Coordinates of C-alpha atoms and ligand atoms in Angstrom, one line a residue:
M1 CA 124.5 134.2 145.7
K2 CA 126.9 137.1 145.4
N3 CA 127.3 140.1 143.6
G4 CA 130.4 140.8 141.5
K5 CA 131.5 144.2 139.6
I6 CA 130.9 144.7 135.9
I7 CA 135.4 145.8 135.1
K8 CA 134.8 145.9 131.2
V9 CA 132.1 145.1 128.2
S10 CA 132.9 143.9 124.6
G11 CA 130.5 143.0 123.2
P12 CA 128.7 139.8 124.0
L13 CA 131.7 139.3 126.8
V14 CA 131.2 141.0 129.4
M15 CA 134.8 140.9 132.7
A16 CA 133.4 141.5 136.2
E17 CA 135.6 141.3 139.6
G18 CA 134.7 140.2 143.1
M19 CA 133.4 136.5 141.8
E20 CA 135.7 134.8 143.7
E21 CA 132.8 132.4 145.3
A22 CA 131.7 131.5 140.8
N23 CA 132.6 128.6 139.1
I24 CA 132.5 128.3 135.2
Q25 CA 129.9 127.6 133.7
D26 CA 127.5 129.7 136.3
I27 CA 125.2 131.6 134.8
C28 CA 124.9 135.2 136.0
R29 CA 122.6 138.0 136.1
V30 CA 124.5 141.2 134.4
G31 CA 124.5 144.7 135.2
E32 CA 121.0 146.5 136.3
L33 CA 118.9 144.8 133.4
G34 CA 119.9 141.4 134.9
L35 CA 121.1 140.0 131.5
I36 CA 121.6 136.2 131.0
G37 CA 125.0 135.3 131.2
E38 CA 127.3 132.2 131.0
I39 CA 130.4 131.9 132.8
I40 CA 132.8 130.2 130.5
E41 CA 136.5 131.8 131.7
M42 CA 137.7 132.6 135.7
R43 CA 141.3 134.0 136.3
R44 CA 141.3 134.5 140.2
D45 CA 138.6 136.8 141.2
V46 CA 137.8 137.9 137.3
A47 CA 135.0 136.1 135.9
S48 CA 134.8 136.2 131.5
I49 CA 130.7 135.9 131.1
Q50 CA 129.5 135.9 127.4
V51 CA 126.3 137.5 127.4
Y52 CA 122.9 135.8 125.8
E53 CA 121.7 139.1 126.0
E54 CA 122.3 142.2 123.6
T55 CA 124.2 144.2 126.4
S56 CA 124.4 147.4 125.4
G57 CA 124.4 150.1 127.8
I58 CA 125.4 147.7 130.0
G59 CA 129.2 149.3 131.3
P60 CA 131.3 149.6 134.2
G61 CA 130.7 149.8 137.8
E62 CA 127.2 147.5 137.3
P63 CA 126.4 144.6 139.9
V64 CA 127.0 140.7 138.2
V65 CA 125.0 138.1 140.6
T66 CA 126.0 134.8 140.2
T67 CA 123.3 132.2 140.5
G68 CA 125.1 128.5 140.8
E69 CA 123.0 126.9 138.5
A70 CA 124.2 126.3 135.0
L71 CA 122.5 126.7 131.9
S72 CA 119.9 124.4 131.8
V73 CA 117.0 123.0 129.7
E74 CA 113.4 122.3 131.0
L75 CA 111.5 119.5 130.2
G76 CA 108.4 118.7 130.3
P77 CA 104.5 118.7 129.0
G78 CA 104.5 121.6 126.8
I79 CA 107.5 121.4 125.3
I80 CA 106.4 119.7 121.9
S81 CA 105.6 122.4 119.2
Q82 CA 106.8 125.2 120.3
M83 CA 109.8 128.1 119.4
F84 CA 112.4 128.7 121.5
D85 CA 115.8 131.2 121.3
G86 CA 119.0 129.7 121.6
I87 CA 119.1 129.5 125.9
Q88 CA 115.0 128.0 125.6
R89 CA 113.0 131.7 126.1
P90 CA 109.7 130.4 124.1
L91 CA 109.4 132.7 121.2
D92 CA 105.6 133.7 121.7
T93 CA 104.7 134.1 125.5
F94 CA 107.8 136.2 124.9
R95 CA 106.0 138.6 122.1
E96 CA 102.9 138.6 124.7
V97 CA 104.6 139.0 127.4
T98 CA 106.9 141.7 125.7
Q99 CA 104.0 143.5 123.0
S100 CA 107.4 143.4 120.8
N101 CA 108.8 141.2 118.5
Y102 CA 112.0 142.3 119.8
L103 CA 113.8 140.1 122.4
V104 CA 113.4 142.3 125.9
R105 CA 116.1 142.2 127.6
G106 CA 116.3 140.9 130.9
T107 CA 112.4 139.8 130.8
N108 CA 111.9 136.6 133.1
I109 CA 109.3 134.3 132.3
P110 CA 109.8 130.6 132.5
A111 CA 110.6 128.7 129.2
L112 CA 107.6 125.8 129.6
N113 CA 104.1 127.0 130.7
R114 CA 102.7 127.8 134.0
T115 CA 99.5 127.3 134.2
N116 CA 98.7 124.6 131.5
K117 CA 96.9 121.5 133.2
W118 CA 98.2 118.3 131.7
D119 CA 96.4 115.3 132.0
F120 CA 98.3 112.9 133.9
K121 CA 97.9 108.8 133.2
A122 CA 100.0 106.6 136.3
T123 CA 101.3 103.5 134.7
K124 CA 103.0 102.9 138.1
N125 CA 101.8 101.8 141.6
V126 CA 102.0 103.0 145.5
G127 CA 104.7 100.6 146.8
D128 CA 106.1 100.1 143.3
Y129 CA 110.1 100.7 143.4
V130 CA 111.2 102.9 140.9
Q131 CA 114.7 104.1 139.4
A132 CA 116.1 106.9 137.0
G133 CA 114.8 106.9 134.0
D134 CA 111.8 104.5 135.1
I135 CA 108.4 105.6 133.6
V136 CA 105.5 106.9 136.0
G137 CA 102.8 107.8 134.1
T138 CA 102.7 109.7 130.8
V139 CA 100.6 113.1 129.3
K140 CA 99.1 113.3 125.0
E141 CA 101.0 116.2 124.7
T142 CA 100.1 116.5 121.5
K143 CA 98.0 114.7 118.6
V144 CA 100.4 112.2 117.8
I145 CA 103.3 111.9 120.9
E146 CA 103.0 110.6 125.0
H147 CA 105.0 112.3 126.5
R148 CA 106.2 109.9 128.9
I149 CA 107.4 111.2 132.6
M150 CA 110.8 109.8 134.2
V151 CA 112.0 109.9 137.4
P152 CA 114.8 111.9 136.8
F153 CA 118.7 111.1 137.2
G154 CA 119.8 110.5 140.3
V155 CA 116.5 109.7 142.3
S156 CA 115.3 105.8 143.2
G157 CA 113.3 104.7 145.9
K158 CA 110.3 103.0 146.4
L159 CA 106.8 105.0 145.4
T160 CA 104.6 106.5 148.5
S161 CA 102.3 108.6 146.2
I162 CA 101.1 108.7 142.8
Q163 CA 97.6 109.5 140.9
D164 CA 96.3 110.0 138.5
G165 CA 94.7 114.0 137.5
S166 CA 95.3 117.1 136.0
F167 CA 98.8 118.9 136.7
T168 CA 100.0 122.1 136.3
L169 CA 104.5 121.5 135.8
D170 CA 104.6 122.7 139.1
E171 CA 101.6 120.8 141.5
T172 CA 103.2 117.2 143.5
V173 CA 102.7 114.2 140.8
Y174 CA 104.1 111.5 142.5
V175 CA 106.7 111.0 145.9
I176 CA 109.4 108.6 145.9
E177 CA 110.6 107.6 149.5
T178 CA 114.4 107.5 148.7
E179 CA 117.4 107.5 151.1
N180 CA 117.5 110.8 151.9
G181 CA 114.0 111.2 151.9
S182 CA 110.5 112.3 150.6
K183 CA 110.8 114.1 147.2
E184 CA 108.5 114.9 145.8
L185 CA 108.4 114.9 141.7
T186 CA 106.7 116.9 139.3
L187 CA 106.4 116.5 135.9
L188 CA 108.6 119.1 135.1
Q189 CA 113.0 118.1 135.1
K190 CA 115.9 120.3 134.5
W191 CA 119.4 119.4 133.0
P192 CA 122.4 121.3 132.1
V193 CA 122.8 121.6 128.1
R194 CA 126.4 120.9 128.2
Q195 CA 126.6 117.9 129.6
G196 CA 125.0 114.9 128.1
R197 CA 122.4 113.2 129.5
P198 CA 123.6 109.6 130.9
F199 CA 122.1 106.2 129.5
K200 CA 122.9 102.7 130.0
K201 CA 124.8 101.4 126.6
K202 CA 125.3 103.0 123.7
M203 CA 124.8 100.7 120.9
N204 CA 125.9 100.6 116.5
P205 CA 123.0 102.2 114.7
H206 CA 122.1 100.0 112.2
T207 CA 118.3 100.6 111.4
P208 CA 117.9 103.0 108.4
M209 CA 115.7 106.1 108.6
A210 CA 114.0 106.5 105.7
T211 CA 113.3 109.5 104.5
G212 CA 111.6 108.8 101.4
Q213 CA 113.9 110.8 99.6
R214 CA 115.6 107.7 96.9
V215 CA 119.2 109.3 96.6
I216 CA 119.6 109.7 99.9
D217 CA 117.1 105.6 100.8
T218 CA 118.8 103.9 98.4
F219 CA 122.9 105.8 97.3
F220 CA 123.3 107.7 100.8
P221 CA 121.5 105.9 103.4
I222 CA 121.9 107.2 107.0
T223 CA 120.9 105.7 110.0
K224 CA 119.0 106.2 113.4
G225 CA 121.5 107.2 116.1
G226 CA 123.9 108.7 112.3
A227 CA 125.6 111.9 111.9
A228 CA 124.9 113.8 108.4
A229 CA 126.8 116.5 107.3
V230 CA 125.1 118.7 104.3
P231 CA 127.2 121.4 103.0
G232 CA 124.7 124.0 101.6
P233 CA 125.5 126.7 99.4
F234 CA 123.3 129.1 98.8
G235 CA 120.2 127.9 96.3
A236 CA 121.3 124.4 96.1
G237 CA 118.2 123.4 98.2
K238 CA 119.5 122.8 101.1
T239 CA 116.6 123.8 102.8
V240 CA 114.3 121.8 100.8
V241 CA 116.0 118.7 101.6
Q242 CA 115.8 119.9 105.5
H243 CA 112.2 120.0 105.3
Q244 CA 111.5 117.2 103.0
I245 CA 113.2 114.9 105.9
A246 CA 111.6 117.1 108.7
K247 CA 108.4 115.6 107.0
Y248 CA 109.1 111.9 105.8
S249 CA 111.7 111.0 107.9
D250 CA 109.9 108.2 110.0
V251 CA 111.3 109.2 113.4
D252 CA 108.7 110.1 116.7
I253 CA 110.3 113.3 116.8
V254 CA 112.6 116.6 115.2
V255 CA 114.1 119.3 116.9
Y256 CA 114.9 121.8 113.9
V257 CA 117.7 124.4 115.0
G258 CA 117.9 127.3 113.0
C259 CA 121.3 129.4 114.1
G260 CA 122.1 132.7 112.8
E261 CA 121.2 132.4 109.5
R262 CA 120.1 136.1 108.4
G263 CA 116.6 136.5 109.9
N264 CA 114.3 136.5 107.2
E265 CA 115.4 133.0 106.3
M266 CA 114.5 131.6 109.6
T267 CA 111.2 133.2 109.7
D268 CA 110.9 131.6 106.4
V269 CA 111.2 128.1 109.1
L270 CA 109.2 129.5 111.3
N271 CA 106.5 130.1 109.1
E272 CA 106.2 127.5 106.9
F273 CA 106.6 124.7 108.9
P274 CA 104.0 125.0 110.7
E275 CA 102.6 124.7 107.9
L276 CA 103.8 121.8 106.4
V277 CA 101.8 118.3 107.2
D278 CA 102.7 115.1 107.8
P279 CA 101.8 112.6 105.8
S280 CA 101.4 109.6 107.4
T281 CA 99.3 111.1 110.2
G282 CA 97.7 114.1 108.3
E283 CA 98.5 116.8 111.3
S284 CA 101.4 119.3 110.8
I285 CA 104.6 118.3 111.9
M286 CA 104.9 120.9 114.6
E287 CA 103.2 118.2 116.1
R288 CA 105.7 115.8 116.6
T289 CA 108.7 119.4 116.3
I290 CA 110.4 122.0 118.3
L291 CA 111.6 124.7 116.7
I292 CA 115.2 126.5 118.3
A293 CA 115.1 129.6 116.1
N294 CA 118.5 131.8 116.0
T295 CA 118.7 134.2 113.6
S296 CA 121.7 136.5 112.5
N297 CA 120.2 139.2 114.7
M298 CA 120.4 137.6 117.4
P299 CA 123.4 138.3 120.1
V300 CA 125.6 135.8 119.4
A301 CA 126.0 134.0 122.2
A302 CA 122.9 132.9 122.6
R303 CA 123.8 131.1 118.8
E304 CA 126.1 129.1 120.5
A305 CA 124.5 128.2 123.0
S306 CA 121.4 126.6 120.7
I307 CA 123.2 123.7 119.7
Y308 CA 122.5 122.4 123.1
T309 CA 119.8 123.4 124.2
G310 CA 118.3 121.3 120.8
I311 CA 120.4 118.5 122.0
T312 CA 119.7 118.0 125.5
I313 CA 116.0 118.2 124.7
A314 CA 116.9 115.6 121.7
E315 CA 118.3 113.4 124.4
Y316 CA 115.5 113.7 126.5
F317 CA 113.1 112.5 124.0
R318 CA 115.2 110.0 123.1
D319 CA 115.4 108.9 127.0
M320 CA 111.8 108.4 126.6
G321 CA 112.5 105.2 123.8
Y322 CA 111.7 107.5 120.9
S323 CA 113.7 107.8 117.1
V324 CA 114.6 111.3 117.6
A325 CA 115.9 113.5 114.4
I326 CA 118.1 117.0 115.1
M327 CA 119.1 119.0 112.5
A328 CA 120.9 122.4 112.7
D329 CA 121.1 125.1 110.4
S330 CA 124.0 126.1 110.1
T331 CA 126.8 124.5 112.2
S332 CA 129.3 127.0 110.2
R333 CA 127.3 130.3 111.8
W334 CA 127.4 128.5 115.2
A335 CA 131.6 127.9 114.9
E336 CA 131.5 131.9 113.7
A337 CA 130.2 132.3 117.1
L338 CA 132.5 130.8 118.9
R339 CA 135.1 132.5 116.4
E340 CA 134.3 135.3 117.8
M341 CA 133.8 134.6 121.9
S342 CA 137.0 133.4 121.1
G343 CA 138.4 136.5 120.1
R344 CA 137.0 138.5 122.2
L345 CA 138.9 136.2 125.3
E346 CA 142.5 137.3 123.2
E347 CA 143.1 133.0 123.2
M348 CA 145.6 131.6 120.6
P349 CA 143.6 131.9 117.5
G350 CA 144.1 128.0 115.2
D351 CA 142.8 127.4 112.1
E352 CA 141.5 130.7 109.6
G353 CA 141.1 132.4 113.5
Y354 CA 139.0 129.1 115.0
P355 CA 140.5 128.5 118.3
A356 CA 142.1 125.9 118.3
Y357 CA 138.9 123.7 120.0
L358 CA 136.7 124.2 117.5
G359 CA 137.2 120.7 116.0
S360 CA 136.4 119.0 119.9
R361 CA 133.4 120.7 120.3
V362 CA 132.4 119.4 116.8
A363 CA 133.0 116.8 117.8
E364 CA 131.4 116.6 121.1
Y365 CA 128.6 118.0 119.5
Y366 CA 127.9 115.2 116.9
E367 CA 129.1 112.0 119.7
R368 CA 125.4 113.1 121.8
A369 CA 124.1 111.0 118.7
G370 CA 123.5 107.7 118.5
R371 CA 121.7 104.6 119.2
V372 CA 121.2 104.0 123.1
L373 CA 119.6 102.1 126.0
A374 CA 117.8 104.4 128.0
L375 CA 118.2 104.1 131.9
G376 CA 115.3 102.7 133.9
S377 CA 114.9 99.1 134.2
E378 CA 112.5 98.6 131.0
D379 CA 115.7 98.9 128.4
R380 CA 114.0 101.2 126.0
E381 CA 116.0 101.9 123.3
G382 CA 116.0 105.5 121.5
S383 CA 118.2 107.1 119.2
I384 CA 118.8 110.7 117.6
T385 CA 120.0 111.3 114.6
A386 CA 121.8 114.1 114.1
I387 CA 122.2 116.2 110.6
G388 CA 124.1 119.6 110.1
A389 CA 124.4 121.7 108.0
V390 CA 127.5 123.6 107.0
S391 CA 127.9 126.4 104.5
P392 CA 131.3 126.7 103.7
P393 CA 132.2 130.1 102.5
G394 CA 132.7 129.8 98.5
G395 CA 131.6 125.8 98.0
D396 CA 135.1 125.9 99.3
T397 CA 134.2 122.0 101.7
S398 CA 138.0 122.4 102.6
E399 CA 137.9 124.6 105.3
P400 CA 138.1 124.1 109.0
V401 CA 134.2 124.0 109.5
T402 CA 133.7 121.0 106.9
Q403 CA 136.8 119.9 108.1
N404 CA 136.3 118.7 111.1
T405 CA 132.5 117.8 110.5
L406 CA 133.8 115.4 108.3
R407 CA 135.8 113.5 111.1
V408 CA 132.8 112.7 112.9
V409 CA 129.8 112.5 110.7
K410 CA 129.9 109.3 108.6
V411 CA 127.5 110.5 105.8
F412 CA 128.5 113.3 104.1
W413 CA 125.7 114.4 101.6
A414 CA 127.6 117.0 99.1
L415 CA 124.9 119.4 97.4
D416 CA 126.4 120.6 94.5
A417 CA 125.4 124.4 93.1
T418 CA 125.6 123.2 89.6
L419 CA 123.4 120.7 89.7
A420 CA 121.1 122.7 91.3
Q421 CA 121.5 125.4 88.4
K422 CA 120.7 122.5 86.1
R423 CA 117.4 121.7 87.6
H424 CA 119.0 119.0 88.7
F425 CA 117.0 118.4 92.4
P426 CA 117.4 117.1 95.4
S427 CA 121.1 118.7 93.7
M428 CA 122.9 116.1 95.5
N429 CA 126.1 114.9 94.1
W430 CA 126.5 111.5 93.3
L431 CA 130.2 111.2 92.7
S432 CA 131.4 113.4 95.9
S433 CA 128.5 112.1 98.1
Y434 CA 129.2 109.1 100.6
S435 CA 127.1 107.0 103.2
L436 CA 129.7 104.7 105.6
Y437 CA 126.4 103.4 107.0
S438 CA 126.1 101.4 103.0
T439 CA 126.8 97.6 104.6
E440 CA 124.9 97.4 107.6
V441 CA 122.0 99.6 105.6
G442 CA 122.4 96.8 102.9
E443 CA 121.9 94.0 104.9
Y444 CA 119.1 95.3 106.5
M445 CA 117.1 96.5 103.5
N446 CA 118.6 93.0 101.6
D447 CA 116.2 91.4 104.7
F448 CA 113.5 93.8 104.2
L449 CA 113.1 94.0 100.6
Q450 CA 113.7 90.4 100.6
T451 CA 116.2 90.4 97.8
N452 CA 119.4 91.8 96.5
W453 CA 118.6 95.1 96.9
S454 CA 122.4 95.6 98.1
E455 CA 123.9 94.4 94.6
M456 CA 121.3 96.4 92.5
V457 CA 122.6 100.0 94.4
Q458 CA 126.5 98.8 93.7
H459 CA 125.4 98.4 90.7
A460 CA 123.9 101.3 89.2
M461 CA 126.4 103.2 91.5
N462 CA 129.0 102.0 89.5
L463 CA 127.6 102.8 86.3
L464 CA 127.6 105.7 87.0
Q465 CA 131.1 106.3 87.8
E466 CA 131.3 104.2 84.2
E467 CA 129.6 107.1 83.3
S468 CA 131.5 109.8 84.4
E469 CA 134.4 108.6 83.3
L470 CA 132.9 107.9 80.2
E471 CA 132.0 111.9 79.8
E472 CA 136.0 112.2 79.9
I473 CA 136.2 110.7 77.3
V474 CA 133.7 111.6 75.0
R475 CA 134.8 115.4 75.5
L476 CA 138.0 114.7 74.0
V477 CA 137.1 112.3 71.2
G478 CA 133.8 112.9 70.9
V479 CA 130.6 110.4 71.1
E480 CA 131.0 108.6 68.4
S481 CA 134.4 106.8 69.7
L482 CA 132.0 105.4 72.2
S483 CA 131.4 101.7 71.9
E484 CA 127.9 99.8 71.6
K485 CA 128.2 98.7 74.8
D486 CA 129.8 101.7 76.8
R487 CA 127.0 104.1 74.8
M488 CA 124.0 101.5 76.6
T489 CA 126.5 102.2 80.2
M490 CA 125.8 105.8 79.2
S491 CA 122.2 105.5 78.2
I492 CA 121.5 103.6 81.4
A493 CA 123.2 106.0 83.7
E494 CA 121.2 108.7 82.1
S495 CA 118.5 107.1 82.9
I496 CA 119.2 106.6 86.9
R497 CA 120.5 110.5 87.1
E498 CA 116.9 111.5 85.5
D499 CA 114.1 109.1 85.8
Y500 CA 115.4 108.4 89.7
L501 CA 117.7 110.5 91.2
Q502 CA 115.9 113.6 90.4
Q503 CA 112.9 113.6 92.4
N504 CA 110.2 116.6 92.8
A505 CA 109.2 117.8 96.7
F506 CA 106.9 119.7 94.9
D507 CA 105.0 116.8 93.0
D508 CA 101.9 115.1 95.3
V509 CA 103.7 111.7 94.0
D510 CA 106.8 112.0 93.4
T511 CA 107.8 114.0 97.3
Y512 CA 107.3 110.9 98.5
T513 CA 108.9 107.5 98.0
S514 CA 108.5 103.9 99.3
R515 CA 111.0 101.7 100.9
N516 CA 108.9 99.6 98.1
K517 CA 108.6 101.2 95.6
Q518 CA 112.2 102.2 95.4
L519 CA 112.5 99.4 94.8
A520 CA 110.3 98.3 91.5
M521 CA 112.0 101.9 90.5
L522 CA 115.4 100.7 90.2
D523 CA 114.8 97.2 89.4
L524 CA 112.6 98.7 86.0
I525 CA 115.7 100.0 85.2
L526 CA 117.8 97.7 85.7
S527 CA 116.1 95.6 83.6
L528 CA 115.9 97.9 81.4
E529 CA 120.0 97.5 81.4
T530 CA 119.5 93.5 82.1
E531 CA 117.0 93.5 78.4
A532 CA 119.2 95.6 76.3
R533 CA 122.6 94.1 77.3
E534 CA 120.8 90.5 76.1
A535 CA 119.3 91.6 73.0
M536 CA 122.3 92.9 72.2
R537 CA 124.6 90.5 72.4
L538 CA 121.8 88.6 70.0
G539 CA 122.5 91.5 67.3
A540 CA 121.0 94.4 67.8
Y541 CA 122.2 97.5 67.3
Y542 CA 122.0 99.9 70.0
Q543 CA 119.9 103.0 67.6
E544 CA 117.4 99.8 67.3
I545 CA 117.5 99.7 70.7
I546 CA 117.1 103.2 71.7
D547 CA 115.3 104.0 68.3
G548 CA 112.5 101.2 69.7
T549 CA 112.0 102.4 73.0
V550 CA 111.1 105.5 73.4
E551 CA 107.5 105.2 74.2
L552 CA 108.6 102.3 76.7
R553 CA 111.6 104.6 78.0
D554 CA 109.0 107.3 78.7
R555 CA 107.0 105.3 80.3
I556 CA 109.9 104.4 83.1
A557 CA 110.8 108.3 83.3
R558 CA 107.0 109.0 84.3
S559 CA 107.0 105.2 87.0
K560 CA 108.0 108.9 89.6
Y561 CA 104.7 109.4 89.2
I562 CA 102.9 106.3 90.1
P563 CA 101.0 106.5 93.3
E564 CA 102.5 103.9 96.0
S565 CA 98.8 102.5 95.5
N566 CA 99.3 101.8 92.1
L567 CA 102.9 99.8 92.1
A568 CA 101.4 96.8 89.8
E569 CA 101.8 99.3 87.2
I570 CA 105.4 99.2 87.7
E571 CA 105.5 96.0 86.4
N572 CA 103.6 96.4 83.8
I573 CA 106.0 98.3 82.0
K574 CA 108.7 95.9 83.1
N575 CA 107.1 93.2 81.2
D576 CA 105.5 95.2 78.2
M577 CA 109.6 96.0 78.0
K578 CA 110.8 92.5 77.8
K579 CA 108.0 92.3 75.3
R580 CA 109.6 94.7 72.8
M581 CA 112.8 94.2 73.6
H582 CA 112.1 90.4 72.1
E583 CA 110.3 92.4 69.5
I584 CA 113.4 94.7 68.0
V585 CA 116.0 91.5 68.1
A586 CA 113.4 89.7 65.8
E587 CA 113.2 92.4 63.3
G588 CA 116.5 93.1 64.1
G589 CA 117.2 89.6 63.1
M590 CA 114.3 89.9 59.8
T591 CA 116.4 93.0 58.3
K592 CA 119.5 91.3 58.6
N593 CA 118.2 88.0 57.2
A594 CA 116.6 89.8 55.1
Ligands
ADP601 P1 119.1 127.3 99.5 O1 118.1 126.4 101.0 O2 120.1 126.1 99.7 O3 119.5 128.2 99.9 P2 116.9 125.7 99.0 O4 116.7 125.2 99.4 O5 115.5 127.2 99.1 O6 118.0 126.5 98.6 O7 116.1 125.6 97.5 C1 115.9 126.9 96.1 C2 115.3 126.5 95.3 O8 115.6 125.2 94.5 C3 113.8 126.3 95.8 O9 113.3 127.1 95.9 C4 113.0 125.4 94.9 O10 113.1 125.9 93.7 C5 114.3 124.1 94.5 N1 114.6 123.0 94.7 C6 116.0 122.3 95.8 N2 115.4 121.3 96.2 C7 114.7 121.0 95.2 C8 113.6 119.8 94.8 N3 113.8 117.9 95.5 N4 112.4 119.7 94.1 C9 112.3 120.6 93.1 N5 112.9 121.6 93.6 C10 113.6 121.9 94.8

């Protein structure tokens, strides 16, 4: 440790001299209050420190002490269900300790509780050889998650002591005889947030992450280990989409990073998440969720750190062999924090004032997503799926944050303010959204559903695209100019949009659709098309079909409300529809003959 002295304070940026022994990325205690800061630039003996707490009132001459440690997170039992700020200060404990709703500066409390005892069950024995990443035992942390205790990075050797028991995070749980002597280990480990946790191998993500949201799972799927961007103009339904994913996606752990959205929005998340119930377990989703909250009234630098804190926690659970989803809302606010710090450092600004390294920072973040083979002797597989919300000012997706994000993510869910105004929810625009995982996921789903799923999806998408071209013609010369065939295309496309893509998050049944139900529903609409076209081939007119199937099409529209337990009902509608089409052809024949 070495003392320096403050020479200048500029908002969250503090310059200190006499810091020649410090290094970039060292954590410092700044000023008399001991505020937490991180060195982001060194010039000779002058350190530029970004301070994670409000700097008002501190000034030149006050001391700066480096700790020699990098910005790190604590990883161990007690982390799930927690709400942290951007540098992993536990918000609830903070409130208790400081008796204040605001973060009291310089308060030094550990991220994870030190007095709780955790029941540890050893899965290895004395005498076993273990290496970094090996699981030595487990702690049942919440009703739904088993916390797997892994040998920390850089440690390997023979276990000389390990036993079941009840331990706090500070107590020795197992001992490993390493080459450099005996090492006492606890349930707790630390990891520097700016450095990805190591793994054996990165693998291609090919298993889809099921979300129960039809527009995502069917048309714009994401894989476990994939990365997606979701631009969310205000009111477009960004929050609802994220809630739905947090609730229904088939992952083990969810990390939600709320990054500098307006204060009250984050409060919404903090209040709402504990209320949400995971339908597969019946428990609160907090049993598998970790929240990281930085509202815009918290210091800008903590916002910059929050996504690294989040992804490091995600990596830790990935390493246990879990599938993790991390959501960051919004990466635009994060990028603005980056821009503000860069401006204060007087760096050369790039596009729209963002630093020139914006693109590489965005890429570094998303590259920490993926499907990997974890360290350790067991060949465990884990994944991180990263979903980043972007809030481009004025909805302009040509701005730098969106563009740099699109360069690295493979899925783009374009929430559309116009659709939201028309109450088409989720307001994901089917023409501008895309998923580059469609081919792999299509193959997986063909296999899973034992059918030609990917062809059905492609066909449905073609209809939607044709519809948009036909709409253009209708706008110019009116609907009468369309052929019978084109009018049928318009009608089926309308059904895909309204009966399939629209999904009400607030309806008990419609809020979640299984893969099998998605197949049954899509098959129903496409069968209507096949039958209708066949009827037309046999001489029925478009209008006859439309008039003759009013009731049936109404049943198709309501098929989304058929419970998962009664999917046979969708098959009934299909059979009735076929019968009805035959009748229409026969009746038509009769009118023509008469
Ligand atoms: P944002 O976070 O983008 O500002 P919200 O997620 O809060 O927008 O959505 C705004 C409103 O849109 C919600 O309060 C809700 O009424 C409606 N909405 C959004 N998505 C859905 C959905 N899937 N089903 C039903 N209503 C929705």
